[in-house]
PDB file of C-alpha atoms in Angstrom:
ATOM      1  CA  UNK A   1       6.630  28.578  79.537  1.00 42.00           C
ATOM      2  CA  UNK A   2      10.170  29.353  78.460  1.00 48.00           C
ATOM      3  CA  UNK A   3      10.632  29.615  74.702  1.00 71.00           C
ATOM      4  CA  UNK A   4      13.076  27.065  73.327  1.00 79.00           C
ATOM      5  CA  UNK A   5      16.080  28.233  71.365  1.00 88.00           C
ATOM      6  CA  UNK A   6      16.579  26.423  68.066  1.00 92.00           C
ATOM      7  CA  UNK A   7      20.212  25.855  67.075  1.00 91.00           C
ATOM      8  CA  UNK A   8      21.775  24.255  64.005  1.00 92.00           C
ATOM      9  CA  UNK A   9      25.191  22.704  64.487  1.00 88.00           C
ATOM     10  CA  UNK A  10      27.385  22.163  61.401  1.00 86.00           C
ATOM     11  CA  UNK A  11      31.091  21.734  60.758  1.00 77.00           C
ATOM     12  CA  UNK A  12      32.615  23.501  63.796  1.00 73.00           C
ATOM     13  CA  UNK A  13      29.930  26.159  63.896  1.00 83.00           C
ATOM     14  CA  UNK A  14      26.479  26.676  65.352  1.00 86.00           C
ATOM     15  CA  UNK A  15      23.751  28.952  64.096  1.00 94.00           C
ATOM     16  CA  UNK A  16      20.827  30.128  66.275  1.00 94.00           C
ATOM     17  CA  UNK A  17      17.668  30.017  64.191  1.00 96.00           C
ATOM     18  CA  UNK A  18      15.277  32.895  64.748  1.00 95.00           C
ATOM     19  CA  UNK A  19      11.488  32.224  64.652  1.00 92.00           C
ATOM     20  CA  UNK A  20       9.931  33.781  61.531  1.00 93.00           C
ATOM     21  CA  UNK A  21      13.114  33.727  59.503  1.00 95.00           C
ATOM     22  CA  UNK A  22      14.074  31.318  56.662  1.00 97.00           C
ATOM     23  CA  UNK A  23      17.604  29.992  55.992  1.00 97.00           C
ATOM     24  CA  UNK A  24      19.371  28.567  52.930  1.00 97.00           C
ATOM     25  CA  UNK A  25      21.928  25.789  52.905  1.00 97.00           C
ATOM     26  CA  UNK A  26      24.389  25.280  50.012  1.00 95.00           C
ATOM     27  CA  UNK A  27      27.944  25.118  48.909  1.00 93.00           C
ATOM     28  CA  UNK A  28      28.570  28.836  48.270  1.00 90.00           C
ATOM     29  CA  UNK A  29      29.185  31.647  50.725  1.00 87.00           C
ATOM     30  CA  UNK A  30      25.982  33.476  49.936  1.00 92.00           C
ATOM     31  CA  UNK A  31      23.999  30.823  51.810  1.00 95.00           C
ATOM     32  CA  UNK A  32      23.201  31.128  55.536  1.00 96.00           C
ATOM     33  CA  UNK A  33      24.838  27.746  56.007  1.00 95.00           C
ATOM     34  CA  UNK A  34      27.807  27.192  53.744  1.00 93.00           C
ATOM     35  CA  UNK A  35      28.883  23.528  53.232  1.00 90.00           C
ATOM     36  CA  UNK A  36      31.676  23.432  50.631  1.00 84.00           C
ATOM     37  CA  UNK A  37      32.103  20.313  48.651  1.00 80.00           C
ATOM     38  CA  UNK A  38      31.228  18.666  45.301  1.00 83.00           C
ATOM     39  CA  UNK A  39      28.291  16.692  46.740  1.00 86.00           C
ATOM     40  CA  UNK A  40      26.526  19.802  48.004  1.00 92.00           C
ATOM     41  CA  UNK A  41      24.351  21.731  45.499  1.00 95.00           C
ATOM     42  CA  UNK A  42      24.666  25.520  44.968  1.00 94.00           C
ATOM     43  CA  UNK A  43      21.439  25.952  46.954  1.00 95.00           C
ATOM     44  CA  UNK A  44      20.826  22.544  48.453  1.00 97.00           C
ATOM     45  CA  UNK A  45      18.102  23.007  51.076  1.00 97.00           C
ATOM     46  CA  UNK A  46      16.055  25.569  52.993  1.00 97.00           C
ATOM     47  CA  UNK A  47      15.068  25.758  56.627  1.00 97.00           C
ATOM     48  CA  UNK A  48      11.744  27.604  56.815  1.00 96.00           C
ATOM     49  CA  UNK A  49       9.560  28.841  59.611  1.00 94.00           C
ATOM     50  CA  UNK A  50       6.086  27.444  59.091  1.00 88.00           C
ATOM     51  CA  UNK A  51       3.117  27.154  61.479  1.00 79.00           C
ATOM     52  CA  UNK A  52       5.165  27.750  64.621  1.00 83.00           C
ATOM     53  CA  UNK A  53       8.069  25.399  63.840  1.00 86.00           C
ATOM     54  CA  UNK A  54      11.110  24.998  61.632  1.00 93.00           C
ATOM     55  CA  UNK A  55      10.951  22.682  58.663  1.00 94.00           C
ATOM     56  CA  UNK A  56      13.651  21.561  56.252  1.00 96.00           C
ATOM     57  CA  UNK A  57      12.921  21.199  52.589  1.00 96.00           C
ATOM     58  CA  UNK A  58      14.972  20.102  49.591  1.00 96.00           C
ATOM     59  CA  UNK A  59      15.671  22.984  47.222  1.00 96.00           C
ATOM     60  CA  UNK A  60      16.005  20.723  44.175  1.00 95.00           C
ATOM     61  CA  UNK A  61      19.383  19.357  45.130  1.00 95.00           C
ATOM     62  CA  UNK A  62      21.187  16.576  43.237  1.00 93.00           C
ATOM     63  CA  UNK A  63      21.889  14.351  46.262  1.00 91.00           C
ATOM     64  CA  UNK A  64      18.835  15.064  48.354  1.00 93.00           C
ATOM     65  CA  UNK A  65      18.238  15.858  52.005  1.00 94.00           C
ATOM     66  CA  UNK A  66      18.559  13.002  54.534  1.00 89.00           C
ATOM     67  CA  UNK A  67      16.959  13.316  57.989  1.00 88.00           C
ATOM     68  CA  UNK A  68      17.571  10.555  60.533  1.00 82.00           C
ATOM     69  CA  UNK A  69      18.588   8.177  57.755  1.00 77.00           C
ATOM     70  CA  UNK A  70      15.644   8.806  55.402  1.00 80.00           C
ATOM     71  CA  UNK A  71      15.515  10.960  52.293  1.00 87.00           C
ATOM     72  CA  UNK A  72      12.733  13.551  52.417  1.00 89.00           C
ATOM     73  CA  UNK A  73      11.380  16.388  50.228  1.00 92.00           C
ATOM     74  CA  UNK A  74      10.265  18.298  53.348  1.00 91.00           C
ATOM     75  CA  UNK A  75       9.608  17.628  57.030  1.00 89.00           C
ATOM     76  CA  UNK A  76       9.362  19.392  60.354  1.00 88.00           C
ATOM     77  CA  UNK A  77      12.543  19.426  62.442  1.00 90.00           C
ATOM     78  CA  UNK A  78      12.579  18.034  65.954  1.00 84.00           C
ATOM     79  CA  UNK A  79      15.172  18.190  68.696  1.00 81.00           C
ATOM     80  CA  UNK A  80      18.111  15.901  68.002  1.00 80.00           C
ATOM     81  CA  UNK A  81      17.479  15.444  64.254  1.00 85.00           C
ATOM     82  CA  UNK A  82      20.525  14.462  62.272  1.00 85.00           C
ATOM     83  CA  UNK A  83      20.603  15.989  58.808  1.00 91.00           C
ATOM     84  CA  UNK A  84      22.878  14.825  55.963  1.00 87.00           C
ATOM     85  CA  UNK A  85      23.552  17.431  53.239  1.00 91.00           C
ATOM     86  CA  UNK A  86      25.977  16.157  50.613  1.00 86.00           C
ATOM     87  CA  UNK A  87      28.688  14.629  52.788  1.00 81.00           C
ATOM     88  CA  UNK A  88      28.195  16.999  55.721  1.00 84.00           C
ATOM     89  CA  UNK A  89      26.295  16.151  58.902  1.00 83.00           C
ATOM     90  CA  UNK A  90      24.257  18.786  60.726  1.00 88.00           C
ATOM     91  CA  UNK A  91      22.361  18.514  64.034  1.00 87.00           C
ATOM     92  CA  UNK A  92      19.188  20.416  64.971  1.00 90.00           C
ATOM     93  CA  UNK A  93      18.603  21.159  68.647  1.00 86.00           C
ATOM     94  CA  UNK A  94      15.792  22.750  70.652  1.00 84.00           C
ATOM     95  CA  UNK A  95      17.393  24.081  73.810  1.00 79.00           C
ATOM     96  CA  UNK A  96      15.702  25.406  76.940  1.00 71.00           C
ATOM     97  CA  UNK A  97      17.793  28.449  77.887  1.00 73.00           C
ATOM     98  CA  UNK A  98      16.502  28.220  81.482  1.00 66.00           C
ATOM     99  CA  UNK A  99      17.721  24.572  81.881  1.00 62.00           C
ATOM    100  CA  UNK A 100      21.258  23.617  82.970  1.00 61.00           C
ATOM    101  CA  UNK A 101      23.562  23.103  79.961  1.00 57.00           C
ATOM    102  CA  UNK A 102      23.989  19.501  78.855  1.00 54.00           C
ATOM    103  CA  UNK A 103      27.815  19.647  78.853  1.00 54.00           C
ATOM    104  CA  UNK A 104      28.311  16.042  77.835  1.00 50.00           C
ATOM    105  CA  UNK A 105      26.024  16.421  74.778  1.00 50.00           C
ATOM    106  CA  UNK A 106      27.624  19.734  73.841  1.00 57.00           C
ATOM    107  CA  UNK A 107      31.077  18.172  74.000  1.00 54.00           C
ATOM    108  CA  UNK A 108      29.902  15.183  71.888  1.00 52.00           C
ATOM    109  CA  UNK A 109      28.433  17.502  69.296  1.00 53.00           C
ATOM    110  CA  UNK A 110      31.580  19.606  69.272  1.00 56.00           C
ATOM    111  CA  UNK A 111      33.872  16.599  68.810  1.00 55.00           C
ATOM    112  CA  UNK A 112      31.728  15.187  66.010  1.00 57.00           C
ATOM    113  CA  UNK A 113      31.494  18.426  64.152  1.00 58.00           C
ATOM    114  CA  UNK A 114      35.168  19.265  64.542  1.00 55.00           C
ATOM    115  CA  UNK A 115      35.839  15.972  62.749  1.00 59.00           C
ATOM    116  CA  UNK A 116      33.409  17.089  60.072  1.00 61.00           C
ATOM    117  CA  UNK A 117      35.375  20.341  59.703  1.00 58.00           C
ATOM    118  CA  UNK A 118      38.707  18.587  59.574  1.00 59.00           C
ATOM    119  CA  UNK A 119      37.430  16.228  56.918  1.00 63.00           C
ATOM    120  CA  UNK A 120      36.096  19.154  54.854  1.00 61.00           C
ATOM    121  CA  UNK A 121      39.465  20.934  55.182  1.00 61.00           C
ATOM    122  CA  UNK A 122      41.330  17.807  54.122  1.00 62.00           C
ATOM    123  CA  UNK A 123      39.143  17.439  51.066  1.00 60.00           C
ATOM    124  CA  UNK A 124      39.667  21.119  50.189  1.00 62.00           C
ATOM    125  CA  UNK A 125      43.439  20.996  50.615  1.00 62.00           C
ATOM    126  CA  UNK A 126      44.123  17.641  49.045  1.00 62.00           C
ATOM    127  CA  UNK A 127      46.038  18.398  45.880  1.00 62.00           C
ATOM    128  CA  UNK A 128      46.411  14.882  44.652  1.00 64.00           C
ATOM    129  CA  UNK A 129      43.273  13.741  42.819  1.00 70.00           C
ATOM    130  CA  UNK A 130      43.671  10.161  43.965  1.00 69.00           C
ATOM    131  CA  UNK A 131      44.022  11.200  47.623  1.00 65.00           C
ATOM    132  CA  UNK A 132      41.048  13.526  47.271  1.00 62.00           C
ATOM    133  CA  UNK A 133      38.925  10.709  45.748  1.00 72.00           C
ATOM    134  CA  UNK A 134      39.932   8.330  48.520  1.00 69.00           C
ATOM    135  CA  UNK A 135      39.016  10.879  51.228  1.00 67.00           C
ATOM    136  CA  UNK A 136      35.693  11.560  49.570  1.00 67.00           C
ATOM    137  CA  UNK A 137      34.925   7.820  49.283  1.00 71.00           C
ATOM    138  CA  UNK A 138      35.843   7.358  52.940  1.00 69.00           C
ATOM    139  CA  UNK A 139      33.507  10.166  54.043  1.00 66.00           C
ATOM    140  CA  UNK A 140      30.686   8.819  51.892  1.00 68.00           C
ATOM    141  CA  UNK A 141      31.107   5.340  53.443  1.00 69.00           C
ATOM    142  CA  UNK A 142      31.083   6.888  56.919  1.00 67.00           C
ATOM    143  CA  UNK A 143      27.797   8.732  56.031  1.00 65.00           C
ATOM    144  CA  UNK A 144      26.186   5.543  54.709  1.00 68.00           C
ATOM    145  CA  UNK A 145      27.005   3.832  57.953  1.00 66.00           C
ATOM    146  CA  UNK A 146      25.501   6.752  59.915  1.00 63.00           C
ATOM    147  CA  UNK A 147      22.352   6.561  57.835  1.00 64.00           C
ATOM    148  CA  UNK A 148      22.015   2.821  58.562  1.00 68.00           C
ATOM    149  CA  UNK A 149      22.561   3.440  62.246  1.00 62.00           C
ATOM    150  CA  UNK A 150      19.944   6.221  62.267  1.00 65.00           C
ATOM    151  CA  UNK A 151      17.463   3.861  60.615  1.00 63.00           C
ATOM    152  CA  UNK A 152      18.199   1.044  62.957  1.00 65.00           C
ATOM    153  CA  UNK A 153      17.788   3.339  65.980  1.00 68.00           C
ATOM    154  CA  UNK A 154      14.568   5.022  64.897  1.00 78.00           C
ATOM    155  CA  UNK A 155      12.658   2.741  62.476  1.00 83.00           C
ATOM    156  CA  UNK A 156      10.789  -0.522  62.713  1.00 88.00           C
ATOM    157  CA  UNK A 157      12.598  -2.895  60.358  1.00 85.00           C
ATOM    158  CA  UNK A 158       9.482  -4.706  59.157  1.00 92.00           C
ATOM    159  CA  UNK A 159       7.140  -1.835  58.386  1.00 94.00           C
ATOM    160  CA  UNK A 160       9.529   1.133  57.955  1.00 90.00           C
ATOM    161  CA  UNK A 161       7.501   3.172  60.401  1.00 92.00           C
ATOM    162  CA  UNK A 162       8.923   4.908  63.466  1.00 90.00           C
ATOM    163  CA  UNK A 163       9.620   2.438  66.241  1.00 89.00           C
ATOM    164  CA  UNK A 164       8.466   2.727  69.850  1.00 89.00           C
ATOM    165  CA  UNK A 165      11.678   4.454  70.908  1.00 82.00           C
ATOM    166  CA  UNK A 166      11.392   7.046  68.226  1.00 86.00           C
ATOM    167  CA  UNK A 167       7.647   7.466  68.867  1.00 90.00           C
ATOM    168  CA  UNK A 168       8.156   8.231  72.540  1.00 89.00           C
ATOM    169  CA  UNK A 169      10.847  10.807  71.771  1.00 84.00           C
ATOM    170  CA  UNK A 170       8.869  12.485  68.957  1.00 87.00           C
ATOM    171  CA  UNK A 171       5.660  12.575  71.051  1.00 91.00           C
ATOM    172  CA  UNK A 172       7.519  14.324  73.869  1.00 86.00           C
ATOM    173  CA  UNK A 173       8.736  16.958  71.431  1.00 82.00           C
ATOM    174  CA  UNK A 174       5.314  17.363  69.892  1.00 87.00           C
ATOM    175  CA  UNK A 175       3.729  17.875  73.285  1.00 89.00           C
ATOM    176  CA  UNK A 176       6.249  20.629  74.051  1.00 82.00           C
ATOM    177  CA  UNK A 177       5.199  22.403  70.850  1.00 81.00           C
ATOM    178  CA  UNK A 178       1.490  22.016  71.677  1.00 88.00           C
ATOM    179  CA  UNK A 179       2.005  23.476  75.124  1.00 85.00           C
ATOM    180  CA  UNK A 180       3.857  26.485  73.642  1.00 79.00           C
ATOM    181  CA  UNK A 181       1.617  27.198  70.624  1.00 80.00           C
ATOM    182  CA  UNK A 182      -1.724  25.669  71.627  1.00 85.00           C
ATOM    183  CA  UNK A 183      -2.502  23.901  68.348  1.00 88.00           C
ATOM    184  CA  UNK A 184      -4.796  20.844  68.472  1.00 93.00           C
ATOM    185  CA  UNK A 185      -3.296  17.385  68.714  1.00 95.00           C
ATOM    186  CA  UNK A 186      -4.902  13.969  68.385  1.00 97.00           C
ATOM    187  CA  UNK A 187      -3.756  10.422  68.772  1.00 97.00           C
ATOM    188  CA  UNK A 188      -4.965   7.202  67.132  1.00 98.00           C
ATOM    189  CA  UNK A 189      -4.188   3.827  68.682  1.00 98.00           C
ATOM    190  CA  UNK A 190      -4.871   1.248  65.966  1.00 98.00           C
ATOM    191  CA  UNK A 191      -4.945  -2.517  66.533  1.00 97.00           C
ATOM    192  CA  UNK A 192      -5.391  -5.315  63.995  1.00 97.00           C
ATOM    193  CA  UNK A 193      -8.443  -7.336  64.905  1.00 97.00           C
ATOM    194  CA  UNK A 194      -7.944 -11.077  65.618  1.00 96.00           C
ATOM    195  CA  UNK A 195      -4.242 -10.844  64.742  1.00 96.00           C
ATOM    196  CA  UNK A 196      -3.348 -13.888  66.817  1.00 94.00           C
ATOM    197  CA  UNK A 197      -5.728 -15.912  64.725  1.00 95.00           C
ATOM    198  CA  UNK A 198      -3.946 -14.674  61.603  1.00 95.00           C
ATOM    199  CA  UNK A 199      -0.645 -16.008  62.915  1.00 93.00           C
ATOM    200  CA  UNK A 200      -2.174 -19.262  64.143  1.00 94.00           C
ATOM    201  CA  UNK A 201      -4.011 -19.926  60.890  1.00 95.00           C
ATOM    202  CA  UNK A 202      -1.681 -18.639  58.214  1.00 94.00           C
ATOM    203  CA  UNK A 203       1.714 -18.533  59.971  1.00 95.00           C
ATOM    204  CA  UNK A 204       4.014 -15.778  61.067  1.00 92.00           C
ATOM    205  CA  UNK A 205       5.263 -14.971  57.575  1.00 93.00           C
ATOM    206  CA  UNK A 206       1.698 -14.137  56.562  1.00 95.00           C
ATOM    207  CA  UNK A 207       1.376 -12.208  59.826  1.00 95.00           C
ATOM    208  CA  UNK A 208       4.420 -10.114  58.781  1.00 95.00           C
ATOM    209  CA  UNK A 209       2.703  -9.433  55.405  1.00 96.00           C
ATOM    210  CA  UNK A 210      -0.398  -8.274  57.254  1.00 96.00           C
ATOM    211  CA  UNK A 211       1.597  -5.837  59.397  1.00 96.00           C
ATOM    212  CA  UNK A 212       3.350  -4.468  56.306  1.00 96.00           C
ATOM    213  CA  UNK A 213       0.034  -4.052  54.517  1.00 96.00           C
ATOM    214  CA  UNK A 214      -1.640  -2.274  57.432  1.00 97.00           C
ATOM    215  CA  UNK A 215       1.309   0.046  57.860  1.00 96.00           C
ATOM    216  CA  UNK A 216       1.226   0.963  54.159  1.00 96.00           C
ATOM    217  CA  UNK A 217      -2.519   1.617  54.228  1.00 97.00           C
ATOM    218  CA  UNK A 218      -2.257   3.799  57.300  1.00 96.00           C
ATOM    219  CA  UNK A 219       0.452   5.811  55.564  1.00 93.00           C
ATOM    220  CA  UNK A 220      -1.796   6.511  52.570  1.00 92.00           C
ATOM    221  CA  UNK A 221      -4.119   8.570  54.760  1.00 91.00           C
ATOM    222  CA  UNK A 222      -1.522  10.439  56.883  1.00 93.00           C
ATOM    223  CA  UNK A 223       0.342  13.633  56.106  1.00 89.00           C
ATOM    224  CA  UNK A 224       4.089  14.240  56.105  1.00 82.00           C
ATOM    225  CA  UNK A 225       3.704  16.178  59.431  1.00 84.00           C
ATOM    226  CA  UNK A 226       2.015  13.291  61.149  1.00 92.00           C
ATOM    227  CA  UNK A 227       3.904  10.792  63.267  1.00 93.00           C
ATOM    228  CA  UNK A 228       3.081   7.149  62.368  1.00 95.00           C
ATOM    229  CA  UNK A 229       4.641   4.376  64.382  1.00 95.00           C
ATOM    230  CA  UNK A 230       4.534   0.674  65.068  1.00 95.00           C
ATOM    231  CA  UNK A 231       3.763   0.898  68.751  1.00 94.00           C
ATOM    232  CA  UNK A 232       4.218  -2.771  69.458  1.00 90.00           C
ATOM    233  CA  UNK A 233       3.141  -6.188  68.109  1.00 91.00           C
ATOM    234  CA  UNK A 234       0.046  -5.574  65.969  1.00 96.00           C
ATOM    235  CA  UNK A 235      -0.595  -2.082  67.373  1.00 96.00           C
ATOM    236  CA  UNK A 236       0.107   1.172  65.574  1.00 97.00           C
ATOM    237  CA  UNK A 237      -0.018   4.808  66.721  1.00 97.00           C
ATOM    238  CA  UNK A 238      -0.604   7.967  64.699  1.00 97.00           C
ATOM    239  CA  UNK A 239      -0.113  11.458  66.157  1.00 96.00           C
ATOM    240  CA  UNK A 240      -1.901  14.151  64.108  1.00 95.00           C
ATOM    241  CA  UNK A 241      -1.091  17.812  64.873  1.00 92.00           C
ATOM    242  CA  UNK A 242      -3.181  20.795  63.853  1.00 90.00           C
ATOM    243  CA  UNK A 243      -6.275  18.958  62.675  1.00 91.00           C
ATOM    244  CA  UNK A 244      -9.784  19.835  63.783  1.00 89.00           C
ATOM    245  CA  UNK A 245     -11.799  17.190  65.721  1.00 88.00           C
ATOM    246  CA  UNK A 246     -14.303  16.571  62.948  1.00 88.00           C
ATOM    247  CA  UNK A 247     -11.516  16.046  60.416  1.00 93.00           C
ATOM    248  CA  UNK A 248      -9.700  13.711  62.793  1.00 95.00           C
ATOM    249  CA  UNK A 249     -12.712  11.416  62.893  1.00 93.00           C
ATOM    250  CA  UNK A 250     -13.028  11.489  59.086  1.00 95.00           C
ATOM    251  CA  UNK A 251      -9.373  10.444  58.729  1.00 96.00           C
ATOM    252  CA  UNK A 252      -9.777   7.621  61.247  1.00 97.00           C
ATOM    253  CA  UNK A 253     -12.752   6.279  59.425  1.00 96.00           C
ATOM    254  CA  UNK A 254     -10.903   6.506  56.074  1.00 96.00           C
ATOM    255  CA  UNK A 255      -8.023   4.456  57.556  1.00 97.00           C
ATOM    256  CA  UNK A 256     -10.401   1.866  58.973  1.00 97.00           C
ATOM    257  CA  UNK A 257     -12.320   1.614  55.710  1.00 97.00           C
ATOM    258  CA  UNK A 258      -9.203   1.504  53.568  1.00 96.00           C
ATOM    259  CA  UNK A 259      -7.843  -1.430  55.572  1.00 97.00           C
ATOM    260  CA  UNK A 260     -11.147  -3.250  55.504  1.00 97.00           C
ATOM    261  CA  UNK A 261     -11.404  -2.813  51.724  1.00 95.00           C
ATOM    262  CA  UNK A 262      -7.767  -2.976  50.652  1.00 94.00           C
ATOM    263  CA  UNK A 263      -5.967  -5.449  52.929  1.00 94.00           C
ATOM    264  CA  UNK A 264      -6.925  -8.589  50.965  1.00 93.00           C
ATOM    265  CA  UNK A 265      -5.261  -7.227  47.851  1.00 93.00           C
ATOM    266  CA  UNK A 266      -2.103  -6.205  49.708  1.00 93.00           C
ATOM    267  CA  UNK A 267      -1.775  -8.967  52.305  1.00 94.00           C
ATOM    268  CA  UNK A 268      -3.679 -11.804  50.652  1.00 94.00           C
ATOM    269  CA  UNK A 269      -6.152 -12.077  53.516  1.00 96.00           C
ATOM    270  CA  UNK A 270      -8.949  -9.747  54.676  1.00 96.00           C
ATOM    271  CA  UNK A 271      -8.132  -7.621  57.762  1.00 97.00           C
ATOM    272  CA  UNK A 272      -9.903  -5.105  59.930  1.00 97.00           C
ATOM    273  CA  UNK A 273      -8.716  -2.755  62.581  1.00 98.00           C
ATOM    274  CA  UNK A 274     -10.142  -1.117  65.682  1.00 98.00           C
ATOM    275  CA  UNK A 275      -9.177   2.514  66.372  1.00 98.00           C
ATOM    276  CA  UNK A 276      -9.235   4.557  69.570  1.00 97.00           C
ATOM    277  CA  UNK A 277      -8.910   8.355  69.441  1.00 97.00           C
ATOM    278  CA  UNK A 278      -7.947  10.836  72.088  1.00 96.00           C
ATOM    279  CA  UNK A 279      -7.558  14.601  71.944  1.00 96.00           C
ATOM    280  CA  UNK A 280      -4.849  16.324  73.905  1.00 95.00           C
ATOM    281  CA  UNK A 281      -5.978  18.441  76.823  1.00 92.00           C
ATOM    282  CA  UNK A 282      -3.964  21.251  78.320  1.00 85.00           C
ATOM    283  CA  UNK A 283      -1.021  20.150  80.570  1.00 84.00           C
ATOM    284  CA  UNK A 284      -1.834  16.438  80.548  1.00 92.00           C
ATOM    285  CA  UNK A 285       1.045  14.015  80.447  1.00 92.00           C
ATOM    286  CA  UNK A 286       2.056  11.877  77.476  1.00 93.00           C
ATOM    287  CA  UNK A 287       1.042   8.772  79.445  1.00 93.00           C
ATOM    288  CA  UNK A 288      -2.422  10.156  80.062  1.00 95.00           C
ATOM    289  CA  UNK A 289      -2.804  11.123  76.420  1.00 96.00           C
ATOM    290  CA  UNK A 290      -1.967   7.559  75.374  1.00 95.00           C
ATOM    291  CA  UNK A 291      -4.118   6.025  78.169  1.00 96.00           C
ATOM    292  CA  UNK A 292      -7.214   7.817  76.823  1.00 96.00           C
ATOM    293  CA  UNK A 293      -6.638   6.436  73.328  1.00 97.00           C
ATOM    294  CA  UNK A 294      -6.071   2.985  74.746  1.00 96.00           C
ATOM    295  CA  UNK A 295      -9.343   3.170  76.620  1.00 95.00           C
ATOM    296  CA  UNK A 296     -11.164   4.135  73.484  1.00 96.00           C
ATOM    297  CA  UNK A 297      -9.438   1.313  71.600  1.00 97.00           C
ATOM    298  CA  UNK A 298     -10.498  -1.199  74.267  1.00 96.00           C
ATOM    299  CA  UNK A 299     -14.050   0.013  73.970  1.00 95.00           C
ATOM    300  CA  UNK A 300     -13.932  -0.398  70.161  1.00 96.00           C
ATOM    301  CA  UNK A 301     -12.873  -4.007  70.705  1.00 96.00           C
ATOM    302  CA  UNK A 302     -15.570  -4.527  73.270  1.00 95.00           C
ATOM    303  CA  UNK A 303     -18.280  -3.255  70.937  1.00 95.00           C
ATOM    304  CA  UNK A 304     -17.421  -5.742  68.226  1.00 96.00           C
ATOM    305  CA  UNK A 305     -14.206  -4.495  66.553  1.00 96.00           C
ATOM    306  CA  UNK A 306     -13.755  -2.909  63.104  1.00 97.00           C
ATOM    307  CA  UNK A 307     -14.803   0.521  64.363  1.00 97.00           C
ATOM    308  CA  UNK A 308     -13.566   3.875  65.571  1.00 96.00           C
ATOM    309  CA  UNK A 309     -14.291   5.099  69.102  1.00 96.00           C
ATOM    310  CA  UNK A 310     -13.496   8.511  70.505  1.00 95.00           C
ATOM    311  CA  UNK A 311     -12.536   9.111  74.111  1.00 94.00           C
ATOM    312  CA  UNK A 312     -14.636  12.027  75.492  1.00 80.00           C
ATOM    313  CA  UNK A 313     -14.032  12.792  79.160  1.00 69.00           C
ATOM    314  CA  UNK A 314     -15.013   9.756  81.127  1.00 60.00           C
ATOM    315  CA  UNK A 315     -17.043   8.462  78.233  1.00 55.00           C
ATOM    316  CA  UNK A 316     -16.304   6.881  74.894  1.00 56.00           C
ATOM    317  CA  UNK A 317     -18.288   7.926  71.824  1.00 58.00           C
ATOM    318  CA  UNK A 318     -18.949   5.867  68.697  1.00 64.00           C
ATOM    319  CA  UNK A 319     -18.266   7.524  65.390  1.00 60.00           C
ATOM    320  CA  UNK A 320     -20.862   7.450  62.608  1.00 51.00           C
ATOM    321  CA  UNK A 321     -20.041   3.909  61.511  1.00 49.00           C
ATOM    322  CA  UNK A 322     -21.238   2.239  64.736  1.00 45.00           C
ATOM    323  CA  UNK A 323     -24.965   1.578  65.124  1.00 38.00           C
ATOM    324  CA  UNK A 324     -25.127   3.414  68.468  1.00 34.00           C
ATOM    325  CA  UNK A 325     -24.060   6.999  68.091  1.00 33.00           C
ATOM    326  CA  UNK A 326     -24.921   8.143  71.559  1.00 30.00           C
ATOM    327  CA  UNK A 327     -22.295   8.678  74.355  1.00 33.00           C
ATOM    328  CA  UNK A 328     -21.987   5.774  76.694  1.00 30.00           C
TER     329      UNK A 328
END
């Protein structure tokens, strides 16, 4: 498979990122990526090569690192990520050199980043303090709007998790990495048991509280590299890279138990979930990967709910919580 080329676009420049090398971002020329301006720290952030991918991490900056509208201490980078450093926007791309160039996207990136460059130049050249302050305020307002748009485009408004659109895009990128580097990948499909009865009995406002509580409890047992999403309705999805099979099952059981034991305190009513797990197999499609987890989830429901079931070939296997531990 063709190796993807990682490129960072900023101002009117682009920097090809080399696997195995780390990069610094800051306001002075000694950094690999120089972003002049009072809102950028001397060394603001680092892009590091870790476990076969690039990650961005905050280097102790004053104003933080914003990726796709959310502030983060560190996170892996994926194709199309928008990064806000101070008042400057950067875009991370993973490009297949063998594929035809996406001219429209390249032009859009160029136009956007030229505007960034022009704004930076205006701020630098503005002699009048009042004009400079007005330009800076205008740019900060623009960036706040961009952050809101990023959040609306990629996040579920109720739970704060990735939405279905974002999940589909991130899963596609993750599968590309798995096919290149061969690390293990697992998927949980998590469904709140008897959720319709919750809405019918307690009302939709209580149903929303239940969704928020379950989302928060799932997040407690996931890592920053995991992808956690509201897949639709009362269903959630978690993609876990680079975790061994035995550990995946332990995590799933922890999530199930945490929701069973902690939902009443958070949501005001007791809740349970059923979880289906699938492991990625070489060259299978995203739809097949999801289908396997869905089948395991269906089996968990069929066997009485509030349990974890693993898809194994054409079989589904109970985890150690269920009374029957044999393959079926």
